[in-house]
Amino acid sequence: MGRLLVHIATGPENPTRAALGLLVARTALGAGHAVDVFIAGEGVGILRPATLDAGVGIGTGSMREHIDALVAGGARFFASGQSSKARGLAADQVGTVPVEFSPPDVLVRLAFEADRVLSY
């Protein structure tokens, strides 16, 4: 199977699109692919537990359910360190999501390691 990188820059202001990125990542993981999720820009806001719990997309499901399934399935999570810092999001504010706060070069590396990259 392949490796998929899902890059989510859409934040909680558009839960349908943010949840869609997570749903696609979850679907790929369920099909046996390795999945990395890199969250940047306004998207880092979905990592706050209260936002994650409230986030439900129209036809794309619960962000919390998708994240929990991805974590359980071994997907790797990365968040832009710069985006997170600019929005006041620290490691102790993401609850149970095992996220690695990363600089842009990690996103570039992940993109080149992936067989496919999808952006939401």
Short mmCIF file of N, CA and C in Angstrom, two decimals:
data_model
loop_
_atom_site.label_atom_id
_atom_site.label_comp_id
_atom_site.label_asym_id
_atom_site.label_seq_id
_atom_site.Cartn_x
_atom_site.Cartn_y
_atom_site.Cartn_z
N MET A 1 0.84 -1.18 0.00
CA MET A 1 0.00 0.00 0.00
C MET A 1 0.88 1.24 0.00
N GLY A 2 0.25 2.38 -0.23
CA GLY A 2 0.99 3.62 -0.35
C GLY A 2 0.95 4.47 0.90
N ARG A 3 1.60 5.63 0.79
CA ARG A 3 1.60 6.61 1.88
C ARG A 3 0.90 7.87 1.37
N LEU A 4 -0.07 8.34 2.16
CA LEU A 4 -0.84 9.53 1.82
C LEU A 4 -0.55 10.63 2.83
N LEU A 5 -0.30 11.83 2.32
CA LEU A 5 -0.19 13.02 3.16
C LEU A 5 -1.43 13.87 2.93
N VAL A 6 -2.14 14.17 4.00
CA VAL A 6 -3.30 15.05 3.94
C VAL A 6 -2.91 16.34 4.65
N HIS A 7 -2.93 17.44 3.91
CA HIS A 7 -2.55 18.76 4.43
C HIS A 7 -3.84 19.55 4.64
N ILE A 8 -4.12 19.91 5.88
CA ILE A 8 -5.35 20.62 6.21
C ILE A 8 -5.00 22.03 6.68
N ALA A 9 -5.42 23.03 5.93
CA ALA A 9 -5.21 24.43 6.33
C ALA A 9 -6.55 25.12 6.59
N THR A 10 -7.63 24.39 6.42
CA THR A 10 -8.97 24.93 6.68
C THR A 10 -9.26 24.80 8.16
N GLY A 11 -9.75 25.89 8.74
CA GLY A 11 -9.99 25.90 10.17
C GLY A 11 -11.43 25.64 10.55
N PRO A 12 -11.73 25.86 11.81
CA PRO A 12 -13.07 25.57 12.34
C PRO A 12 -14.17 26.43 11.75
N GLU A 13 -13.82 27.48 11.04
CA GLU A 13 -14.84 28.30 10.39
C GLU A 13 -15.52 27.56 9.25
N ASN A 14 -14.90 26.49 8.76
CA ASN A 14 -15.48 25.66 7.70
C ASN A 14 -15.36 24.19 8.11
N PRO A 15 -16.18 23.75 9.07
CA PRO A 15 -16.05 22.39 9.58
C PRO A 15 -16.30 21.31 8.53
N THR A 16 -17.10 21.62 7.52
CA THR A 16 -17.37 20.62 6.48
C THR A 16 -16.09 20.28 5.73
N ARG A 17 -15.34 21.29 5.34
CA ARG A 17 -14.10 21.04 4.59
C ARG A 17 -13.02 20.43 5.48
N ALA A 18 -12.89 20.92 6.70
CA ALA A 18 -11.89 20.36 7.62
C ALA A 18 -12.20 18.89 7.91
N ALA A 19 -13.47 18.59 8.16
CA ALA A 19 -13.87 17.21 8.42
C ALA A 19 -13.68 16.33 7.18
N LEU A 20 -13.85 16.91 5.99
CA LEU A 20 -13.64 16.14 4.77
C LEU A 20 -12.19 15.68 4.67
N GLY A 21 -11.24 16.55 4.97
CA GLY A 21 -9.84 16.15 4.96
C GLY A 21 -9.57 15.00 5.91
N LEU A 22 -10.16 15.08 7.09
CA LEU A 22 -9.99 14.00 8.08
C LEU A 22 -10.70 12.72 7.64
N LEU A 23 -11.87 12.85 7.02
CA LEU A 23 -12.60 11.69 6.52
C LEU A 23 -11.81 10.97 5.44
N VAL A 24 -11.21 11.72 4.53
CA VAL A 24 -10.41 11.12 3.46
C VAL A 24 -9.19 10.42 4.06
N ALA A 25 -8.55 11.05 5.03
CA ALA A 25 -7.40 10.43 5.70
C ALA A 25 -7.83 9.13 6.38
N ARG A 26 -8.95 9.17 7.06
CA ARG A 26 -9.48 7.98 7.75
C ARG A 26 -9.82 6.87 6.75
N THR A 27 -10.39 7.24 5.63
CA THR A 27 -10.74 6.27 4.59
C THR A 27 -9.49 5.60 4.04
N ALA A 28 -8.45 6.39 3.78
CA ALA A 28 -7.19 5.83 3.28
C ALA A 28 -6.57 4.88 4.30
N LEU A 29 -6.60 5.27 5.55
CA LEU A 29 -6.06 4.42 6.61
C LEU A 29 -6.83 3.10 6.68
N GLY A 30 -8.15 3.18 6.57
CA GLY A 30 -8.99 1.99 6.58
C GLY A 30 -8.72 1.06 5.41
N ALA A 31 -8.24 1.63 4.31
CA ALA A 31 -7.91 0.84 3.13
C ALA A 31 -6.50 0.26 3.19
N GLY A 32 -5.80 0.54 4.29
CA GLY A 32 -4.48 -0.05 4.46
C GLY A 32 -3.30 0.84 4.13
N HIS A 33 -3.55 2.08 3.78
CA HIS A 33 -2.46 3.01 3.46
C HIS A 33 -1.89 3.63 4.73
N ALA A 34 -0.63 4.00 4.68
CA ALA A 34 -0.02 4.79 5.76
C ALA A 34 -0.48 6.23 5.56
N VAL A 35 -0.80 6.91 6.65
CA VAL A 35 -1.35 8.26 6.54
C VAL A 35 -0.63 9.21 7.48
N ASP A 36 -0.24 10.36 6.92
CA ASP A 36 0.27 11.49 7.69
C ASP A 36 -0.70 12.64 7.51
N VAL A 37 -0.99 13.35 8.59
CA VAL A 37 -1.86 14.53 8.53
C VAL A 37 -1.04 15.71 9.02
N PHE A 38 -0.91 16.73 8.17
CA PHE A 38 -0.20 17.96 8.54
C PHE A 38 -1.22 19.08 8.57
N ILE A 39 -1.37 19.70 9.73
CA ILE A 39 -2.37 20.75 9.91
C ILE A 39 -1.64 22.08 10.04
N ALA A 40 -2.07 23.07 9.27
CA ALA A 40 -1.39 24.37 9.25
C ALA A 40 -2.40 25.50 9.15
N GLY A 41 -1.89 26.72 9.23
CA GLY A 41 -2.74 27.90 9.08
C GLY A 41 -3.89 27.88 10.07
N GLU A 42 -5.06 28.31 9.60
CA GLU A 42 -6.25 28.34 10.45
C GLU A 42 -6.65 26.93 10.91
N GLY A 43 -6.17 25.93 10.19
CA GLY A 43 -6.51 24.55 10.53
C GLY A 43 -6.08 24.12 11.91
N VAL A 44 -5.01 24.72 12.46
CA VAL A 44 -4.55 24.29 13.78
C VAL A 44 -5.63 24.51 14.84
N GLY A 45 -6.57 25.38 14.58
CA GLY A 45 -7.66 25.61 15.53
C GLY A 45 -8.50 24.38 15.80
N ILE A 46 -8.55 23.45 14.85
CA ILE A 46 -9.37 22.25 15.06
C ILE A 46 -8.75 21.32 16.09
N LEU A 47 -7.50 21.55 16.47
CA LEU A 47 -6.83 20.69 17.45
C LEU A 47 -7.24 20.99 18.89
N ARG A 48 -7.88 22.12 19.12
CA ARG A 48 -8.36 22.41 20.48
C ARG A 48 -9.49 21.44 20.79
N PRO A 49 -9.43 20.74 21.93
CA PRO A 49 -10.44 19.72 22.24
C PRO A 49 -11.88 20.18 22.11
N ALA A 50 -12.23 21.35 22.60
CA ALA A 50 -13.62 21.82 22.52
C ALA A 50 -14.04 22.03 21.07
N THR A 51 -13.12 22.53 20.26
CA THR A 51 -13.41 22.75 18.83
C THR A 51 -13.54 21.41 18.12
N LEU A 52 -12.65 20.50 18.42
CA LEU A 52 -12.68 19.17 17.82
C LEU A 52 -13.97 18.45 18.16
N ASP A 53 -14.40 18.55 19.41
CA ASP A 53 -15.64 17.90 19.84
C ASP A 53 -16.87 18.49 19.15
N ALA A 54 -16.85 19.79 18.89
CA ALA A 54 -18.01 20.47 18.30
C ALA A 54 -18.03 20.39 16.77
N GLY A 55 -16.89 20.07 16.16
CA GLY A 55 -16.77 20.12 14.71
C GLY A 55 -17.43 18.96 14.00
N VAL A 56 -18.51 19.27 13.29
CA VAL A 56 -19.22 18.27 12.49
C VAL A 56 -19.48 18.89 11.12
N GLY A 57 -19.01 18.21 10.09
CA GLY A 57 -19.24 18.69 8.74
C GLY A 57 -20.56 18.21 8.19
N ILE A 58 -21.10 18.95 7.25
CA ILE A 58 -22.34 18.55 6.60
C ILE A 58 -22.00 17.43 5.62
N GLY A 59 -22.39 16.22 5.96
CA GLY A 59 -22.11 15.06 5.12
C GLY A 59 -20.70 14.52 5.24
N THR A 60 -19.87 15.14 6.09
CA THR A 60 -18.49 14.68 6.22
C THR A 60 -18.15 14.19 7.62
N GLY A 61 -19.11 14.23 8.52
CA GLY A 61 -18.96 13.61 9.83
C GLY A 61 -18.29 14.43 10.90
N SER A 62 -18.05 13.76 12.00
CA SER A 62 -17.49 14.35 13.21
C SER A 62 -15.96 14.39 13.14
N MET A 63 -15.41 15.58 13.35
CA MET A 63 -13.95 15.69 13.37
C MET A 63 -13.37 14.85 14.50
N ARG A 64 -13.99 14.84 15.66
CA ARG A 64 -13.50 14.06 16.80
C ARG A 64 -13.47 12.56 16.46
N GLU A 65 -14.54 12.05 15.86
CA GLU A 65 -14.57 10.62 15.50
C GLU A 65 -13.48 10.28 14.49
N HIS A 66 -13.27 11.16 13.52
CA HIS A 66 -12.23 10.91 12.52
C HIS A 66 -10.85 10.92 13.17
N ILE A 67 -10.58 11.93 13.99
CA ILE A 67 -9.28 12.02 14.66
C ILE A 67 -9.04 10.79 15.54
N ASP A 68 -10.04 10.41 16.32
CA ASP A 68 -9.87 9.25 17.21
C ASP A 68 -9.57 7.98 16.40
N ALA A 69 -10.25 7.80 15.27
CA ALA A 69 -10.00 6.63 14.43
C ALA A 69 -8.60 6.68 13.82
N LEU A 70 -8.17 7.86 13.42
CA LEU A 70 -6.83 8.02 12.86
C LEU A 70 -5.76 7.73 13.90
N VAL A 71 -5.95 8.25 15.11
CA VAL A 71 -5.00 7.98 16.19
C VAL A 71 -4.94 6.48 16.48
N ALA A 72 -6.11 5.86 16.61
CA ALA A 72 -6.17 4.42 16.90
C ALA A 72 -5.52 3.59 15.80
N GLY A 73 -5.60 4.07 14.55
CA GLY A 73 -5.03 3.34 13.43
C GLY A 73 -3.57 3.61 13.16
N GLY A 74 -2.97 4.51 13.94
CA GLY A 74 -1.54 4.76 13.79
C GLY A 74 -1.15 5.87 12.83
N ALA A 75 -2.10 6.69 12.42
CA ALA A 75 -1.75 7.83 11.57
C ALA A 75 -0.84 8.78 12.36
N ARG A 76 0.03 9.47 11.64
CA ARG A 76 0.91 10.44 12.29
C ARG A 76 0.34 11.84 12.09
N PHE A 77 0.43 12.65 13.15
CA PHE A 77 -0.09 14.02 13.11
C PHE A 77 1.03 15.02 13.30
N PHE A 78 0.99 16.04 12.46
CA PHE A 78 1.93 17.15 12.54
C PHE A 78 1.13 18.44 12.49
N ALA A 79 1.63 19.46 13.17
CA ALA A 79 1.00 20.78 13.10
C ALA A 79 2.09 21.81 12.88
N SER A 80 1.78 22.80 12.09
CA SER A 80 2.73 23.88 11.87
C SER A 80 3.04 24.57 13.19
N GLY A 81 4.30 24.56 13.57
CA GLY A 81 4.70 25.23 14.79
C GLY A 81 4.46 26.73 14.72
N GLN A 82 4.74 27.32 13.55
CA GLN A 82 4.55 28.76 13.38
C GLN A 82 3.07 29.13 13.44
N SER A 83 2.24 28.37 12.75
CA SER A 83 0.80 28.64 12.76
C SER A 83 0.24 28.49 14.16
N SER A 84 0.70 27.47 14.86
CA SER A 84 0.21 27.21 16.22
C SER A 84 0.62 28.33 17.16
N LYS A 85 1.87 28.73 17.09
CA LYS A 85 2.36 29.81 17.96
C LYS A 85 1.60 31.10 17.69
N ALA A 86 1.39 31.41 16.43
CA ALA A 86 0.70 32.65 16.06
C ALA A 86 -0.74 32.67 16.56
N ARG A 87 -1.31 31.49 16.78
CA ARG A 87 -2.71 31.39 17.22
C ARG A 87 -2.83 30.96 18.68
N GLY A 88 -1.71 30.99 19.39
CA GLY A 88 -1.72 30.70 20.82
C GLY A 88 -2.01 29.26 21.18
N LEU A 89 -1.67 28.33 20.28
CA LEU A 89 -1.91 26.91 20.53
C LEU A 89 -0.60 26.25 20.95
N ALA A 90 -0.59 25.66 22.14
CA ALA A 90 0.59 24.98 22.66
C ALA A 90 0.32 23.49 22.81
N ALA A 91 1.39 22.73 22.99
CA ALA A 91 1.27 21.27 23.08
C ALA A 91 0.33 20.81 24.19
N ASP A 92 0.25 21.56 25.27
CA ASP A 92 -0.62 21.16 26.38
C ASP A 92 -2.09 21.52 26.14
N GLN A 93 -2.39 22.03 24.94
CA GLN A 93 -3.76 22.43 24.62
C GLN A 93 -4.41 21.57 23.55
N VAL A 94 -3.79 20.46 23.18
CA VAL A 94 -4.34 19.63 22.11
C VAL A 94 -4.95 18.33 22.63
N GLY A 95 -5.09 18.21 23.92
CA GLY A 95 -5.73 17.01 24.48
C GLY A 95 -4.95 15.75 24.17
N THR A 96 -5.65 14.76 23.65
CA THR A 96 -5.05 13.44 23.44
C THR A 96 -4.50 13.21 22.03
N VAL A 97 -4.52 14.23 21.20
CA VAL A 97 -4.00 14.07 19.83
C VAL A 97 -2.47 14.11 19.90
N PRO A 98 -1.80 13.04 19.47
CA PRO A 98 -0.34 12.99 19.52
C PRO A 98 0.27 13.75 18.34
N VAL A 99 0.36 15.04 18.49
CA VAL A 99 0.79 15.90 17.38
C VAL A 99 2.22 16.38 17.59
N GLU A 100 2.97 16.41 16.50
CA GLU A 100 4.34 16.92 16.52
C GLU A 100 4.32 18.32 15.90
N PHE A 101 4.67 19.33 16.68
CA PHE A 101 4.73 20.69 16.16
C PHE A 101 5.99 20.83 15.34
N SER A 102 5.84 21.26 14.08
CA SER A 102 6.92 21.14 13.11
C SER A 102 7.10 22.40 12.28
N PRO A 103 8.34 22.63 11.83
CA PRO A 103 8.62 23.74 10.92
C PRO A 103 8.26 23.35 9.48
N PRO A 104 8.29 24.32 8.56
CA PRO A 104 7.90 24.04 7.17
C PRO A 104 8.72 22.94 6.49
N ASP A 105 9.98 22.77 6.87
CA ASP A 105 10.78 21.75 6.20
C ASP A 105 10.24 20.34 6.44
N VAL A 106 9.53 20.13 7.55
CA VAL A 106 8.93 18.82 7.79
C VAL A 106 7.79 18.58 6.81
N LEU A 107 6.99 19.61 6.55
CA LEU A 107 5.92 19.47 5.55
C LEU A 107 6.52 19.14 4.18
N VAL A 108 7.59 19.81 3.82
CA VAL A 108 8.24 19.54 2.54
C VAL A 108 8.74 18.10 2.49
N ARG A 109 9.39 17.65 3.56
CA ARG A 109 9.90 16.27 3.61
C ARG A 109 8.76 15.27 3.49
N LEU A 110 7.69 15.49 4.24
CA LEU A 110 6.54 14.58 4.18
C LEU A 110 5.93 14.53 2.78
N ALA A 111 5.88 15.68 2.12
CA ALA A 111 5.32 15.72 0.77
C ALA A 111 6.15 14.88 -0.19
N PHE A 112 7.47 14.96 -0.07
CA PHE A 112 8.33 14.19 -0.96
C PHE A 112 8.36 12.70 -0.60
N GLU A 113 8.08 12.37 0.64
CA GLU A 113 8.02 10.96 1.05
C GLU A 113 6.70 10.30 0.67
N ALA A 114 5.66 11.09 0.53
CA ALA A 114 4.32 10.55 0.25
C ALA A 114 4.19 10.13 -1.21
N ASP A 115 3.33 9.14 -1.43
CA ASP A 115 3.00 8.76 -2.79
C ASP A 115 1.99 9.74 -3.39
N ARG A 116 1.13 10.28 -2.53
CA ARG A 116 0.12 11.25 -2.95
C ARG A 116 -0.07 12.28 -1.84
N VAL A 117 -0.39 13.52 -2.24
CA VAL A 117 -0.66 14.60 -1.29
C VAL A 117 -2.01 15.21 -1.65
N LEU A 118 -2.86 15.35 -0.64
CA LEU A 118 -4.16 16.00 -0.80
C LEU A 118 -4.23 17.18 0.15
N SER A 119 -4.81 18.28 -0.31
CA SER A 119 -4.91 19.49 0.52
C SER A 119 -6.35 19.90 0.70
N TYR A 120 -6.68 20.26 1.92
CA TYR A 120 -8.03 20.72 2.26
C TYR A 120 -7.94 22.00 3.05
#
